[in-house]
Coordinates of C-alpha atoms and ligand atoms in Angstrom, one line a residue:
X30 CA 105.9 116.9 92.6
X31 CA 104.7 113.5 94.3
X32 CA 105.4 112.9 97.8
X33 CA 108.1 110.5 98.7
X34 CA 107.1 106.8 99.8
X35 CA 109.6 104.6 101.3
X36 CA 112.4 102.6 99.7
X37 CA 110.5 99.4 100.7
X38 CA 107.3 100.2 98.8
X39 CA 106.3 97.7 96.2
X40 CA 106.2 99.2 92.8
X41 CA 104.9 97.2 90.1
X42 CA 102.2 95.7 88.1
X43 CA 100.2 93.1 88.1
X44 CA 98.4 90.2 85.5
X45 CA 96.4 87.1 85.4
X46 CA 97.4 83.8 83.9
X47 CA 94.3 83.2 81.9
X48 CA 94.6 86.7 80.4
X49 CA 98.6 86.6 79.5
X50 CA 100.0 82.9 79.5
X51 CA 98.2 81.2 76.5
X52 CA 99.3 78.0 76.1
X53 CA 95.7 76.7 77.2
X54 CA 96.2 73.1 76.3
X55 CA 100.3 73.1 76.8
X56 CA 101.9 70.7 78.9
X57 CA 99.2 68.8 80.5
X58 CA 96.8 71.9 81.2
X59 CA 93.0 71.4 81.8
X60 CA 90.5 73.4 80.4
X61 CA 89.8 76.6 82.7
X62 CA 86.4 78.2 83.1
X63 CA 88.1 81.2 81.2
X64 CA 89.0 78.8 77.9
X65 CA 85.3 78.7 77.0
X66 CA 84.7 82.5 77.0
X67 CA 84.6 83.8 73.6
X68 CA 85.5 87.5 72.9
X69 CA 83.1 90.0 73.6
X70 CA 83.2 93.5 72.5
X71 CA 82.8 97.3 74.1
X72 CA 79.2 96.8 75.1
X73 CA 79.0 93.5 74.1
X74 CA 79.4 90.7 76.6
X75 CA 81.2 87.6 76.4
X76 CA 79.6 84.3 75.8
X77 CA 80.1 81.1 78.1
X78 CA 80.1 78.1 75.4
X79 CA 79.3 74.5 76.4
X80 CA 82.9 73.2 75.9
X81 CA 85.3 74.8 73.7
X82 CA 83.5 75.1 70.2
X83 CA 85.5 74.8 66.9
X84 CA 86.0 78.1 64.7
X85 CA 85.1 80.7 67.7
X86 CA 87.1 83.0 69.1
X87 CA 88.7 82.1 72.3
X88 CA 91.4 84.9 73.4
X89 CA 92.3 83.3 76.4
X90 CA 93.4 80.4 74.3
X91 CA 96.3 82.4 73.0
X92 CA 96.5 85.0 75.4
X93 CA 99.9 87.4 74.8
X94 CA 102.1 84.3 74.8
X95 CA 103.4 85.0 77.8
X96 CA 103.8 81.0 78.8
X97 CA 106.8 81.5 76.3
X98 CA 107.7 85.0 76.1
X99 CA 107.8 85.4 80.1
X100 CA 111.6 86.3 80.0
X101 CA 111.6 88.8 77.7
X102 CA 108.9 90.2 79.3
X103 CA 110.1 90.4 82.8
X104 CA 113.2 91.8 81.4
X105 CA 111.2 94.6 80.3
X106 CA 109.4 95.0 83.9
X107 CA 112.6 95.0 85.2
X108 CA 113.7 97.8 82.9
X109 CA 111.3 99.6 84.6
X110 CA 112.3 99.3 87.9
X111 CA 109.9 97.0 89.3
X112 CA 110.3 95.5 92.9
X113 CA 107.2 93.3 92.5
X114 CA 105.0 91.4 90.0
X115 CA 101.5 89.8 90.4
X116 CA 100.2 87.1 88.4
X117 CA 98.1 83.8 89.3
X118 CA 98.9 80.4 89.2
X119 CA 96.3 78.7 86.6
X120 CA 94.7 76.0 88.7
X121 CA 94.4 73.9 85.4
X122 CA 98.5 73.7 85.0
X123 CA 98.5 72.0 88.7
X124 CA 95.2 70.0 88.9
X125 CA 94.1 69.8 85.2
X126 CA 90.3 68.5 86.2
X127 CA 90.7 69.9 89.6
X128 CA 90.1 66.9 91.1
X129 CA 93.3 65.0 89.9
X130 CA 95.0 62.6 92.3
X131 CA 98.4 64.1 91.8
X132 CA 99.3 67.4 90.4
X133 CA 100.7 68.0 87.1
X134 CA 104.6 68.5 87.2
X135 CA 105.1 70.2 83.8
X136 CA 102.8 72.8 85.4
X137 CA 104.5 73.0 88.7
X138 CA 107.9 73.3 86.8
X139 CA 106.7 76.4 84.5
X140 CA 106.1 78.5 88.0
X141 CA 109.3 77.5 89.2
X142 CA 110.7 78.8 86.4
X143 CA 108.7 81.9 86.5
X144 CA 109.2 82.5 89.9
X145 CA 113.1 81.9 90.0
X146 CA 113.3 84.3 86.8
X147 CA 111.6 86.9 88.7
X148 CA 114.3 86.6 91.8
X149 CA 117.0 86.6 89.3
X150 CA 115.9 90.3 88.4
X151 CA 115.2 91.2 92.0
X152 CA 111.4 91.3 91.4
X153 CA 109.3 89.8 94.4
X154 CA 106.3 87.6 93.3
X155 CA 103.0 88.4 94.5
X156 CA 100.6 85.5 93.7
X157 CA 96.9 84.6 93.0
X158 CA 95.5 81.4 93.5
X159 CA 92.3 81.6 91.9
X160 CA 91.6 84.2 89.6
X161 CA 88.6 83.5 87.4
X162 CA 90.4 80.3 86.3
X163 CA 88.9 77.5 88.0
X164 CA 89.0 74.0 86.2
X165 CA 85.8 73.6 83.5
X166 CA 85.6 70.0 84.8
X167 CA 84.7 71.6 88.6
X168 CA 81.7 73.2 86.7
X169 CA 80.6 70.4 84.9
X170 CA 80.8 67.1 87.6
X171 CA 80.2 69.4 90.5
X172 CA 78.6 72.4 89.9
X173 CA 81.1 74.5 90.6
X174 CA 81.4 76.5 94.2
X175 CA 77.5 75.4 94.9
X176 CA 79.3 72.3 95.9
X177 CA 81.0 71.7 99.4
X178 CA 83.2 69.3 97.7
X179 CA 85.1 72.4 96.3
X180 CA 86.6 73.6 99.6
X181 CA 88.8 70.2 99.7
X182 CA 89.9 70.4 96.3
X183 CA 91.0 74.1 96.7
X184 CA 92.7 73.3 99.8
X185 CA 94.6 70.5 98.2
X186 CA 95.3 72.9 95.1
X187 CA 96.8 75.7 97.7
X188 CA 98.7 73.0 99.9
X189 CA 100.3 72.0 96.7
X190 CA 101.8 75.2 95.6
X191 CA 102.1 76.3 99.0
X192 CA 104.6 73.7 99.6
X193 CA 106.1 73.8 96.2
X194 CA 106.8 77.2 96.5
X195 CA 107.6 77.9 100.3
X196 CA 110.8 79.7 99.5
X197 CA 110.1 81.5 96.2
X198 CA 106.6 82.9 97.3
X199 CA 105.8 85.2 100.3
X200 CA 103.0 87.5 98.9
X201 CA 100.1 85.6 98.3
X202 CA 96.3 86.1 97.8
X203 CA 93.2 83.5 97.8
X204 CA 90.4 84.3 95.8
X205 CA 90.6 87.5 92.9
X206 CA 87.7 89.9 93.4
X207 CA 85.6 87.5 95.6
X208 CA 83.0 90.2 95.8
X209 CA 82.1 90.9 92.3
X210 CA 79.7 88.0 92.1
X211 CA 77.5 90.7 94.2
X212 CA 77.2 93.4 91.7
X213 CA 73.7 92.2 91.0
X214 CA 72.0 95.3 89.6
X215 CA 72.8 94.4 85.8
X216 CA 71.1 90.8 85.0
X217 CA 74.0 90.4 82.2
X218 CA 77.2 91.6 84.1
X219 CA 75.9 89.8 87.4
X220 CA 75.7 86.4 85.6
X221 CA 79.4 87.0 83.8
X222 CA 80.8 87.7 87.3
X223 CA 79.0 84.7 89.1
X224 CA 79.9 82.9 86.4
X225 CA 83.9 83.8 86.9
X226 CA 83.9 83.9 90.7
X227 CA 81.9 80.8 91.2
X228 CA 81.6 78.7 88.2
X229 CA 77.9 78.7 88.5
X230 CA 75.1 79.2 85.2
X231 CA 71.2 79.6 85.4
X232 CA 68.8 78.7 83.4
X233 CA 67.1 81.5 81.6
X234 CA 64.0 82.2 83.6
X235 CA 66.1 82.7 87.2
X236 CA 65.2 85.3 89.4
X237 CA 67.3 87.6 90.9
X238 CA 66.5 86.6 94.2
X239 CA 67.2 82.9 93.0
X240 CA 71.1 84.1 91.8
X241 CA 71.6 86.3 94.9
X242 CA 70.9 83.0 96.9
X243 CA 73.2 80.6 94.8
X244 CA 76.2 83.4 95.1
X245 CA 75.7 83.7 98.9
X246 CA 75.9 80.0 99.3
X247 CA 78.7 79.5 96.7
X248 CA 80.9 82.5 98.4
X249 CA 80.1 80.8 101.8
X250 CA 82.2 78.0 100.4
X251 CA 84.8 80.0 98.7
X252 CA 85.8 81.9 102.2
X253 CA 85.9 78.5 104.1
X254 CA 88.2 77.8 101.4
X255 CA 90.2 80.6 101.6
X256 CA 90.4 80.4 105.2
X257 CA 91.8 76.9 105.5
X258 CA 94.2 77.5 102.9
X259 CA 95.7 80.3 105.0
X260 CA 95.6 78.6 107.9
X261 CA 97.5 75.9 106.3
X262 CA 99.8 78.2 104.7
X263 CA 100.7 79.7 107.9
X264 CA 101.6 76.4 108.7
X265 CA 103.6 75.9 106.0
X266 CA 105.6 79.0 106.1
X267 CA 104.9 81.2 109.0
X268 CA 106.2 84.3 107.2
X269 CA 103.6 84.1 104.3
X270 CA 101.9 87.0 104.0
X271 CA 98.5 85.3 102.5
X272 CA 95.6 88.4 101.9
X273 CA 91.9 88.6 100.8
X274 CA 91.4 90.3 97.4
X275 CA 88.6 92.5 96.7
X276 CA 87.7 95.5 93.9
X277 CA 86.8 98.6 96.0
X278 CA 84.8 100.9 94.3
X279 CA 83.3 103.8 96.4
X280 CA 79.6 104.3 96.4
X281 CA 78.1 107.6 96.4
X282 CA 74.4 108.3 97.0
X283 CA 72.6 110.1 93.7
X284 CA 71.3 112.9 96.3
X285 CA 71.3 113.6 100.0
X286 CA 67.9 112.2 100.3
X287 CA 67.5 109.7 103.0
X288 CA 66.3 106.8 100.7
X289 CA 69.3 107.3 98.5
X290 CA 71.7 107.3 101.3
X291 CA 70.4 104.1 102.8
X292 CA 70.3 102.2 99.5
X293 CA 73.8 103.3 99.0
X294 CA 74.4 101.9 102.7
X295 CA 73.1 98.7 101.9
X296 CA 74.8 98.3 98.4
X297 CA 78.1 98.6 100.3
X298 CA 76.9 96.4 102.8
X299 CA 75.9 93.9 100.2
X300 CA 79.9 93.6 99.2
X301 CA 81.5 94.7 102.7
X302 CA 80.9 90.9 104.7
X303 CA 83.1 89.3 102.3
X304 CA 85.9 91.6 103.7
X305 CA 84.5 91.2 107.2
X306 CA 84.8 87.5 107.1
X307 CA 88.3 87.6 105.2
X308 CA 89.4 89.9 108.1
X309 CA 87.6 89.4 110.9
X310 CA 86.5 85.7 110.5
X311 CA 83.1 86.5 111.4
X312 CA 79.9 88.0 109.1
X313 CA 78.7 91.0 110.1
X314 CA 75.7 91.6 111.9
X315 CA 73.8 92.8 108.9
X316 CA 74.4 89.9 106.7
X317 CA 73.5 87.3 109.7
X318 CA 70.1 88.9 109.9
X319 CA 69.7 89.0 105.8
X320 CA 71.0 85.3 106.3
X321 CA 68.5 84.5 108.7
X322 CA 65.5 86.3 107.1
X323 CA 65.9 84.9 104.0
X324 CA 67.4 81.6 104.5
X325 CA 69.7 82.1 101.6
X326 CA 72.7 80.6 103.5
X327 CA 71.4 77.0 104.8
X328 CA 74.5 75.3 104.3
X329 CA 77.1 76.6 107.4
X330 CA 78.1 74.7 110.1
X331 CA 79.9 75.2 113.6
X332 CA 83.1 73.8 111.7
X333 CA 82.9 76.0 109.1
X334 CA 82.7 79.1 111.4
X335 CA 85.5 78.0 113.4
X336 CA 87.8 77.6 110.2
X337 CA 86.7 81.1 109.0
X338 CA 87.9 82.5 112.7
X339 CA 91.2 80.4 112.2
X340 CA 92.0 81.8 108.8
X341 CA 91.8 85.7 109.0
X342 CA 93.9 87.1 106.3
X343 CA 97.3 89.1 106.8
X344 CA 96.7 91.9 104.7
X345 CA 94.0 93.0 102.6
X346 CA 94.8 93.3 98.5
X347 CA 92.3 95.6 96.4
X348 CA 91.9 96.6 92.8
X349 CA 90.4 100.3 92.0
X350 CA 89.6 101.5 88.8
X351 CA 86.0 103.4 89.5
X352 CA 83.3 104.9 91.6
X353 CA 79.6 104.4 91.7
X354 CA 76.7 106.3 92.5
X355 CA 73.8 104.6 93.9
X356 CA 70.1 105.7 93.6
X357 CA 67.1 104.2 95.4
X358 CA 64.4 103.0 93.1
X359 CA 61.5 104.3 95.4
X360 CA 61.7 106.5 98.7
X361 CA 60.7 102.9 100.7
X362 CA 63.4 101.2 103.1
X363 CA 66.0 99.2 101.0
X364 CA 67.2 95.9 102.6
X365 CA 70.4 93.6 102.1
X366 CA 68.4 91.6 99.8
X367 CA 66.8 94.2 97.5
X368 CA 69.1 93.8 95.0
X369 CA 66.5 95.0 92.7
X370 CA 65.8 98.2 95.1
X371 CA 68.4 100.5 93.8
X372 CA 70.0 101.1 90.4
X373 CA 73.5 102.4 89.4
X374 CA 73.4 105.7 87.5
X375 CA 75.9 108.0 85.8
X376 CA 78.3 110.4 88.0
X377 CA 77.4 113.9 86.0
X378 CA 80.7 114.8 88.1
X379 CA 83.3 112.6 86.8
X380 CA 84.5 111.9 83.1
X381 CA 84.3 108.2 81.9
X382 CA 86.6 105.9 79.8
X383 CA 85.7 104.6 76.2
X384 CA 84.2 101.8 78.4
X385 CA 82.2 103.8 80.3
X386 CA 84.5 103.8 84.0
X387 CA 84.6 106.7 85.4
X388 CA 88.0 108.3 86.4
X389 CA 87.9 109.0 90.2
X390 CA 91.6 109.2 91.8
X391 CA 90.3 111.1 95.0
X392 CA 87.7 107.8 95.4
X393 CA 91.0 106.3 95.5
X394 CA 92.3 108.0 98.7
X395 CA 88.6 108.3 100.0
X396 CA 88.5 104.3 99.7
X397 CA 91.8 103.7 101.4
X398 CA 90.4 105.8 104.2
X399 CA 87.6 104.0 104.7
X400 CA 89.5 100.7 104.8
X401 CA 91.6 101.8 107.7
X402 CA 88.8 103.4 109.3
X403 CA 87.2 99.9 109.1
X404 CA 89.9 97.9 109.6
X405 CA 92.7 99.9 111.5
X406 CA 96.3 99.4 110.7
X407 CA 95.7 96.4 108.6
X408 CA 98.3 96.5 105.9
X409 CA 96.5 97.4 102.4
X410 CA 98.4 96.4 99.1
X411 CA 96.7 98.3 95.6
X412 CA 97.1 94.9 93.2
X413 CA 95.1 96.6 90.4
X414 CA 94.7 100.1 89.4
X415 CA 94.9 101.4 85.9
X416 CA 93.2 103.2 82.6
X417 CA 92.0 100.7 79.8
X418 CA 92.2 102.2 76.5
X419 CA 92.6 102.4 72.7
X420 CA 96.2 103.1 71.8
X421 CA 97.5 104.0 68.2
X422 CA 101.0 103.1 67.2
X423 CA 102.7 105.8 65.0
X424 CA 106.2 105.1 63.5
X425 CA 106.5 102.6 66.4
X426 CA 105.5 104.9 69.1
X427 CA 103.1 105.0 71.3
X428 CA 102.0 108.4 72.7
X429 CA 99.7 107.7 75.9
X430 CA 99.3 110.8 78.0
X431 CA 95.9 109.6 78.7
X432 CA 97.1 106.6 80.3
X433 CA 100.1 108.7 82.3
X434 CA 97.4 111.3 83.0
X435 CA 95.2 108.6 85.0
X436 CA 97.9 107.1 86.6
X437 CA 99.7 110.2 87.5
X438 CA 96.5 111.5 89.4
X439 CA 95.8 107.9 91.1
X440 CA 99.3 107.3 92.7
X441 CA 99.3 111.3 93.6
X442 CA 96.3 110.2 95.7
X443 CA 97.9 106.9 97.3
X444 CA 100.8 109.0 98.2
X445 CA 99.0 111.4 100.1
X446 CA 96.8 108.4 101.8
X447 CA 100.1 107.2 102.9
X448 CA 101.9 110.3 104.0
X449 CA 99.1 112.9 105.0
X450 CA 96.7 110.3 106.3
X451 CA 99.1 107.5 107.4
X452 CA 97.5 104.5 105.8
X453 CA 99.6 101.5 105.7
X454 CA 99.7 100.6 101.8
X455 CA 102.5 98.4 101.2
X456 CA 102.7 98.3 97.4
X457 CA 100.9 99.8 94.0
X458 CA 100.9 97.3 91.6
X459 CA 99.3 98.5 88.5
X460 CA 97.2 96.6 86.1
X461 CA 98.3 95.0 83.0
X462 CA 101.6 96.7 82.5
X463 CA 101.8 94.5 79.3
X464 CA 98.7 94.6 77.2
X465 CA 96.7 91.5 78.2
X466 CA 93.3 90.2 77.2
X467 CA 90.3 92.1 78.8
X468 CA 88.7 90.0 81.7
X469 CA 85.6 91.5 81.0
X470 CA 85.5 91.7 77.5
X471 CA 88.1 89.4 75.7
X472 CA 89.4 92.5 73.7
X473 CA 93.1 92.9 73.5
X474 CA 92.2 96.7 72.0
X475 CA 91.4 97.5 75.5
X476 CA 94.8 98.4 76.9
X477 CA 96.4 99.0 80.0
X478 CA 100.3 98.4 79.7
X479 CA 103.3 100.8 79.9
X480 CA 104.3 97.9 76.9
X481 CA 102.6 97.4 74.0
X482 CA 101.7 94.0 72.4
X483 CA 101.1 94.0 68.6
X484 CA 98.0 91.6 68.5
X485 CA 94.7 92.6 67.6
X486 CA 91.1 91.2 69.1
X487 CA 91.3 88.5 66.7
X488 CA 94.7 87.4 67.9
X489 CA 96.5 88.3 64.7
X490 CA 99.6 90.3 64.8
X491 CA 103.5 90.2 65.4
X492 CA 103.2 89.5 69.0
X493 CA 106.0 92.4 69.2
X494 CA 106.7 94.3 72.2
X495 CA 107.0 98.1 72.3
X496 CA 107.7 100.7 75.0
X497 CA 105.0 103.4 75.5
X498 CA 105.6 106.9 76.6
X499 CA 104.1 105.5 80.3
X500 CA 106.9 103.0 80.1
X501 CA 109.5 105.8 80.7
X502 CA 107.2 108.0 83.0
X503 CA 106.7 104.8 85.3
X504 CA 110.4 103.9 85.3
X505 CA 111.1 107.8 86.5
X506 CA 108.1 107.5 89.1
X507 CA 109.5 104.5 90.7
X508 CA 113.1 105.6 90.6
X509 CA 112.0 108.7 92.2
X510 CA 110.0 107.0 94.8
X511 CA 107.0 108.3 93.6
X512 CA 108.2 112.0 93.5
X513 CA 108.6 112.5 89.7
X514 CA 105.0 112.2 88.9
Ligands
P53_24 P1 89.0 94.4 82.3 C1 84.9 94.0 86.7 C2 84.7 95.1 87.4 C3 86.2 95.6 88.3 C4 87.3 94.6 87.8 O1 89.1 94.8 83.6 C5 87.0 93.6 86.9 C6 86.1 93.4 86.8 C7 85.9 92.1 85.5 O2 86.1 92.6 84.2 O3 88.3 93.1 86.4 C8 89.4 93.1 87.2 O4 89.9 93.4 81.7 C9 90.1 91.8 87.0 C10 91.3 91.8 86.1 C11 90.5 92.7 85.2 C12 90.7 94.0 85.4 O5 89.9 93.9 86.7 O6 87.3 94.1 81.8 O7 90.6 91.5 88.4 O8 91.3 90.5 85.7 O9 91.4 92.4 84.2 C13 90.2 95.2 84.4 O10 89.0 95.9 81.8

């Protein structure tokens, strides 16, 4: 038995445009940074190619054809009783190159239809402005977010869609998982995340310190752009709820050794400044000291600082998948800039998924409590959580008890956080309620859905949708307000 949540709790699911829509070059859409990512595999990173190269497998080009199938797919979400559904607007449908003088009407029209359909079904849209899919032209012509000009281009895009959908969308968030790019302990993943967050690319011999410096400056521009968008959004519609969005993974020390504790704390602070800027409008003290010591964020103006203070967010949107264990590489002190001073090590206390992601439901309750301690009473929406797993179809059925187990355990912890700990969690949107292309690996076979999609890693298959066992499970959870887990 779970604990009952209020009627207005936003149960639902979440996707991103580039992982689902396909139609990558239809109706005037421009090339995004996701359109030049090849398919990787479990343990094989995706490749960033120089433009679209004939003959390579680009899974985001087709996604799950959601651009064409959204009506049937949303009907299945409604059948599960979804109160809310999160997706992103593909920036490149609205401004194909990012610096176009006028928006693309066909792109704007698509999201009008999508949001109208959701309202018809009684589903509240929750919309991400920038989910790993900025226009590729902004990388080529401007150097991605290393360029201050991106602030105005993003604000123009945000203003356009805020204005257009002001009566259709209340819940927004600016940049998806803005702090992922601070995961600098692993070279391959850090390059990938600095690409997906900021559109930055590095020469082979770039040092971790140089990457950190570039990331910190780019992230500053992203935060200013976000804050300016928040301010304008509130002018357009004072009822807008505009959030900052972060992946939250609790960090545990590898041992009670003081050096591990300190390394864990510094690793955490290397992420926490993003949320402080979003929520408090200020960089925290230890970040300012780090920036001063290293000179890594040379371009910050008084006007920027003012913009950050004027654009604080209304709520915090978080994704939660796993927890991380941090081990100091030596007994000496770790500072914020010592990204190679610690490493991520496995947690022997918890099981892992087939992709090596640690399964830690209690870590979710712990994280929600930590966030509420840090930012008291700020509404939190869980906008991603889920279990990427291989599924097998037998006689048209998918018996995904492993997924139900994962979700059940996590939802139970959310309910304890709300009911027993008094934390203002306003929604739970699980990731990929329908199977979509994995962001990290480009695989279709890393599936999160309640709804199975018959497509494989090469994009082959009928595209048919099937209800998995978890579909009926989640339907019952929603219908019982979280009681029947
Ligand atoms: P996939 C890394 C770490 C945590 C969350 O991820 C991440 C990533 C990037 O892969 O991304 C979020 O598909 C992201 C979604 C993504 C989801 O987690 O690699 O916001 O776009 O699909 C799950 O299994």
